[in-house]
mmCIF file of C-alpha atoms in Angstrom:
data_model
loop_
_atom_site.group_PDB
_atom_site.id
_atom_site.type_symbol
_atom_site.label_atom_id
_atom_site.label_comp_id
_atom_site.label_asym_id
_atom_site.label_seq_id
_atom_site.Cartn_x
_atom_site.Cartn_y
_atom_site.Cartn_z
ATOM 1 C CA ASP A 1 10.677 -2.399 -16.561
ATOM 2 C CA TYR A 2 7.813 -1.272 -14.404
ATOM 3 C CA VAL A 3 4.295 -2.609 -14.915
ATOM 4 C CA SER A 4 0.883 -1.178 -14.065
ATOM 5 C CA VAL A 5 -1.105 -2.096 -10.968
ATOM 6 C CA GLU A 6 -3.710 -3.509 -13.372
ATOM 7 C CA GLU A 7 -1.086 -5.903 -14.795
ATOM 8 C CA ILE A 8 -0.273 -7.101 -11.271
ATOM 9 C CA LEU A 9 -3.963 -7.698 -10.529
ATOM 10 C CA LYS A 10 -4.352 -9.524 -13.860
ATOM 11 C CA ALA A 11 -1.383 -11.771 -12.992
ATOM 12 C CA ALA A 12 -3.072 -12.597 -9.682
ATOM 13 C CA HIS A 13 -6.367 -13.318 -11.419
ATOM 14 C CA ASP A 14 -4.650 -15.486 -14.048
ATOM 15 C CA SER A 15 -2.907 -17.492 -11.304
ATOM 16 C CA GLY A 16 -6.260 -18.493 -9.812
ATOM 17 C CA GLU A 17 -5.021 -17.328 -6.402
ATOM 18 C CA PRO A 18 -6.321 -14.439 -4.326
ATOM 19 C CA PRO A 19 -4.093 -11.407 -4.908
ATOM 20 C CA PHE A 20 -1.044 -11.061 -2.652
ATOM 21 C CA LEU A 21 0.694 -7.697 -3.090
ATOM 22 C CA LEU A 22 3.346 -5.740 -1.256
ATOM 23 C CA ILE A 23 3.093 -1.952 -0.999
ATOM 24 C CA LEU A 24 6.321 -0.245 -0.002
ATOM 25 C CA ASN A 25 5.788 3.238 1.346
ATOM 26 C CA GLU A 26 8.960 5.338 0.979
ATOM 27 C CA ILE A 27 11.624 2.613 1.204
ATOM 28 C CA THR A 28 14.778 4.583 0.365
ATOM 29 C CA ASP A 29 17.587 2.069 0.933
ATOM 30 C CA PRO A 30 18.517 0.068 -2.203
ATOM 31 C CA GLN A 31 19.660 -2.852 -0.006
ATOM 32 C CA ASN A 32 16.235 -3.008 1.637
ATOM 33 C CA LEU A 33 14.387 -2.809 -1.671
ATOM 34 C CA GLY A 34 16.593 -5.498 -3.217
ATOM 35 C CA SER A 35 16.112 -7.784 -0.212
ATOM 36 C CA ILE A 36 12.356 -7.226 -0.269
ATOM 37 C CA LEU A 37 12.186 -8.078 -3.985
ATOM 38 C CA ARG A 38 14.141 -11.280 -3.345
ATOM 39 C CA THR A 39 11.730 -12.184 -0.535
ATOM 40 C CA ALA A 40 8.755 -11.224 -2.736
ATOM 41 C CA ASP A 41 9.900 -13.757 -5.324
ATOM 42 C CA GLY A 42 10.237 -16.430 -2.634
ATOM 43 C CA LEU A 43 6.759 -15.633 -1.340
ATOM 44 C CA GLY A 44 5.246 -15.777 -4.810
ATOM 45 C CA VAL A 45 3.672 -12.340 -4.452
ATOM 46 C CA HIS A 46 1.853 -11.152 -7.548
ATOM 47 C CA GLY A 47 3.539 -7.759 -7.447
ATOM 48 C CA VAL A 48 5.167 -4.965 -5.505
ATOM 49 C CA ILE A 49 3.965 -1.360 -5.564
ATOM 50 C CA ILE A 50 6.395 1.486 -4.880
ATOM 51 C CA PRO A 51 5.954 5.268 -5.003
ATOM 52 C CA LYS A 52 7.552 7.398 -7.726
ATOM 53 C CA HIS A 53 8.752 10.000 -5.233
ATOM 54 C CA ARG A 54 10.692 9.880 -1.944
ATOM 55 C CA ALA A 55 11.582 6.227 -2.513
ATOM 56 C CA CYS A 56 14.205 4.051 -4.118
ATOM 57 C CA GLY A 57 13.464 2.796 -7.621
ATOM 58 C CA ILE A 58 14.970 -0.170 -9.437
ATOM 59 C CA THR A 59 18.706 0.583 -9.666
ATOM 60 C CA PRO A 60 21.742 -1.617 -10.401
ATOM 61 C CA ALA A 61 22.346 -1.855 -6.620
ATOM 62 C CA VAL A 62 18.752 -3.019 -6.081
ATOM 63 C CA ALA A 63 19.078 -5.567 -8.892
ATOM 64 C CA LYS A 64 22.339 -6.914 -7.420
ATOM 65 C CA THR A 65 20.904 -7.230 -3.897
ATOM 66 C CA SER A 66 17.787 -8.938 -5.267
ATOM 67 C CA SER A 67 20.001 -11.731 -6.708
ATOM 68 C CA GLY A 68 18.049 -11.633 -9.952
ATOM 69 C CA ALA A 69 14.572 -11.508 -8.388
ATOM 70 C CA VAL A 70 14.041 -8.120 -10.035
ATOM 71 C CA GLU A 71 13.717 -10.060 -13.302
ATOM 72 C CA TYR A 72 10.756 -12.079 -11.989
ATOM 73 C CA VAL A 73 8.837 -9.813 -9.623
ATOM 74 C CA LYS A 74 6.348 -7.381 -11.128
ATOM 75 C CA VAL A 75 6.939 -3.863 -9.799
ATOM 76 C CA ALA A 76 4.526 -0.976 -10.305
ATOM 77 C CA ARG A 77 5.592 2.594 -9.609
ATOM 78 C CA VAL A 78 2.696 4.894 -8.679
ATOM 79 C CA THR A 79 2.320 8.610 -8.046
ATOM 80 C CA ASN A 80 0.065 8.304 -5.004
ATOM 81 C CA ILE A 81 0.160 5.326 -2.610
ATOM 82 C CA ALA A 82 -2.987 6.408 -0.715
ATOM 83 C CA ARG A 83 -5.011 6.643 -3.941
ATOM 84 C CA THR A 84 -3.644 3.273 -5.067
ATOM 85 C CA ILE A 85 -4.760 1.732 -1.754
ATOM 86 C CA ASP A 86 -8.279 3.105 -2.374
ATOM 87 C CA GLU A 87 -8.284 1.490 -5.833
ATOM 88 C CA LEU A 88 -7.105 -1.844 -4.420
ATOM 89 C CA LYS A 89 -9.872 -1.738 -1.814
ATOM 90 C CA LYS A 90 -12.415 -1.295 -4.633
ATOM 91 C CA GLN A 91 -10.926 -4.466 -6.179
ATOM 92 C CA GLY A 92 -11.648 -6.344 -2.938
ATOM 93 C CA LEU A 93 -8.174 -6.367 -1.397
ATOM 94 C CA TRP A 94 -7.721 -6.213 2.357
ATOM 95 C CA ILE A 95 -4.998 -3.654 3.225
ATOM 96 C CA ILE A 96 -2.735 -4.752 6.083
ATOM 97 C CA GLY A 97 -0.289 -2.197 7.433
ATOM 98 C CA ALA A 98 2.788 -3.091 9.476
ATOM 99 C CA ASP A 99 2.856 -0.739 12.459
ATOM 100 C CA MET A 100 4.017 -0.897 16.076
ATOM 101 C CA GLU A 101 0.569 0.275 17.223
ATOM 102 C CA GLY A 102 -1.160 -2.639 15.476
ATOM 103 C CA LYS A 103 -2.580 -5.912 16.685
ATOM 104 C CA ASN A 104 -0.204 -8.845 17.228
ATOM 105 C CA TYR A 105 -0.039 -10.512 13.802
ATOM 106 C CA PHE A 106 -0.317 -13.973 15.431
ATOM 107 C CA GLU A 107 -3.976 -13.135 16.105
ATOM 108 C CA VAL A 108 -4.940 -11.868 12.638
ATOM 109 C CA ASP A 109 -6.416 -13.779 9.701
ATOM 110 C CA LEU A 110 -4.085 -12.873 6.826
ATOM 111 C CA THR A 111 -5.724 -15.042 4.161
ATOM 112 C CA GLY A 112 -7.710 -13.875 1.150
ATOM 113 C CA PRO A 113 -6.862 -11.016 -1.202
ATOM 114 C CA VAL A 114 -4.302 -8.912 0.657
ATOM 115 C CA ALA A 115 -1.823 -6.101 0.213
ATOM 116 C CA LEU A 116 0.812 -5.832 2.931
ATOM 117 C CA VAL A 117 2.007 -2.249 3.462
ATOM 118 C CA ILE A 118 5.529 -1.709 4.788
ATOM 119 C CA GLY A 119 6.658 1.773 5.790
ATOM 120 C CA GLY A 120 9.911 3.590 5.212
ATOM 121 C CA GLU A 121 13.049 2.958 7.232
ATOM 122 C CA ASP A 122 12.920 6.159 9.266
ATOM 123 C CA LYS A 123 9.290 6.845 9.977
ATOM 124 C CA GLY A 124 7.267 3.759 9.134
ATOM 125 C CA LEU A 125 3.853 4.263 7.574
ATOM 126 C CA GLY A 126 2.832 7.854 6.924
ATOM 127 C CA LYS A 127 -0.302 9.123 8.709
ATOM 128 C CA LEU A 128 -2.526 9.078 5.619
ATOM 129 C CA VAL A 129 -1.373 5.621 4.506
ATOM 130 C CA LYS A 130 -1.840 4.307 8.055
ATOM 131 C CA ARG A 131 -5.434 5.636 8.104
ATOM 132 C CA LYS A 132 -6.138 3.951 4.753
ATOM 133 C CA CYS A 133 -5.181 0.484 6.065
ATOM 134 C CA ASP A 134 -8.010 -1.880 7.008
ATOM 135 C CA ILE A 135 -5.954 -3.294 9.867
ATOM 136 C CA LEU A 136 -2.571 -2.619 11.422
ATOM 137 C CA VAL A 137 -0.441 -5.530 12.585
ATOM 138 C CA LYS A 138 2.698 -5.591 14.671
ATOM 139 C CA ILE A 139 5.492 -8.069 15.157
ATOM 140 C CA PRO A 140 5.897 -8.617 18.906
ATOM 141 C CA LEU A 141 9.389 -7.606 20.033
ATOM 142 C CA ARG A 142 10.785 -8.676 23.394
ATOM 143 C CA GLY A 143 14.200 -7.003 23.372
ATOM 144 C CA LYS A 144 15.289 -3.411 23.812
ATOM 145 C CA ILE A 145 15.044 -2.427 20.115
ATOM 146 C CA THR A 146 11.579 -1.135 19.215
ATOM 147 C CA SER A 147 11.481 -1.864 15.493
ATOM 148 C CA LEU A 148 12.842 -4.169 12.805
ATOM 149 C CA ASN A 149 14.467 -3.465 9.460
ATOM 150 C CA ALA A 150 11.849 -3.032 6.689
ATOM 151 C CA ALA A 151 13.127 -6.057 4.748
ATOM 152 C CA VAL A 152 13.074 -8.255 7.857
ATOM 153 C CA ALA A 153 9.543 -7.147 8.785
ATOM 154 C CA THR A 154 8.405 -7.858 5.218
ATOM 155 C CA SER A 155 9.862 -11.361 5.434
ATOM 156 C CA ILE A 156 8.278 -12.197 8.783
ATOM 157 C CA LEU A 157 4.810 -10.921 7.888
ATOM 158 C CA GLY A 158 4.964 -12.112 4.283
ATOM 159 C CA TYR A 159 5.829 -15.654 5.254
ATOM 160 C CA ASP A 160 3.015 -15.752 7.783
ATOM 161 C CA ILE A 161 0.615 -14.682 5.030
ATOM 162 C CA LEU A 162 1.996 -17.533 2.891
ATOM 163 C CA ARG A 163 1.758 -20.026 5.793
ATOM 164 C CA GLN A 164 -1.868 -19.094 6.484
ATOM 165 C CA ARG A 165 -2.740 -19.352 2.772
ATOM 166 C CA LEU A 166 -1.164 -22.807 2.511
ATOM 167 C CA GLU A 167 -2.930 -24.013 5.661
ATOM 168 C CA SER A 168 -6.325 -22.698 4.545
ATOM 169 C CA HIS A 169 -6.041 -24.359 1.112
ATOM 170 C CA GLY A 170 -4.643 -27.689 2.332
#
């Protein structure tokens, strides 16, 4: 069952922690979505936001790949990701987009109320969504391949957000 973005924000508020959300922009592969939901549970994110169109929803394949995490992670399905980002900004969230043109994530403060935006497998963040982000961060790559799988990028960036949160709160 999907929840509303408001329910995700309420869960964050009730936890006493600054909100930590994932926004998935046009992830179409059920394996990726399932892996991301499993990682989201491990990270303790308050919720995941996915678009209603041009993206994978919660399917049996997603549930299987998530190894049951789909039962524990709040997922909101929205009509317009860009509009949702605007609403989250009004709620005080810092919007961090994963993009190859961004700043090295090692150098960025990822603490506080954040929503990490991960783009689709083929094209990354769309132009409008990219413009809506407060900051773009990249994962430095030293090999010949120029990008990482969406689920892998989510894991790397998500766990650095968690590490920074744990370090800043002792």
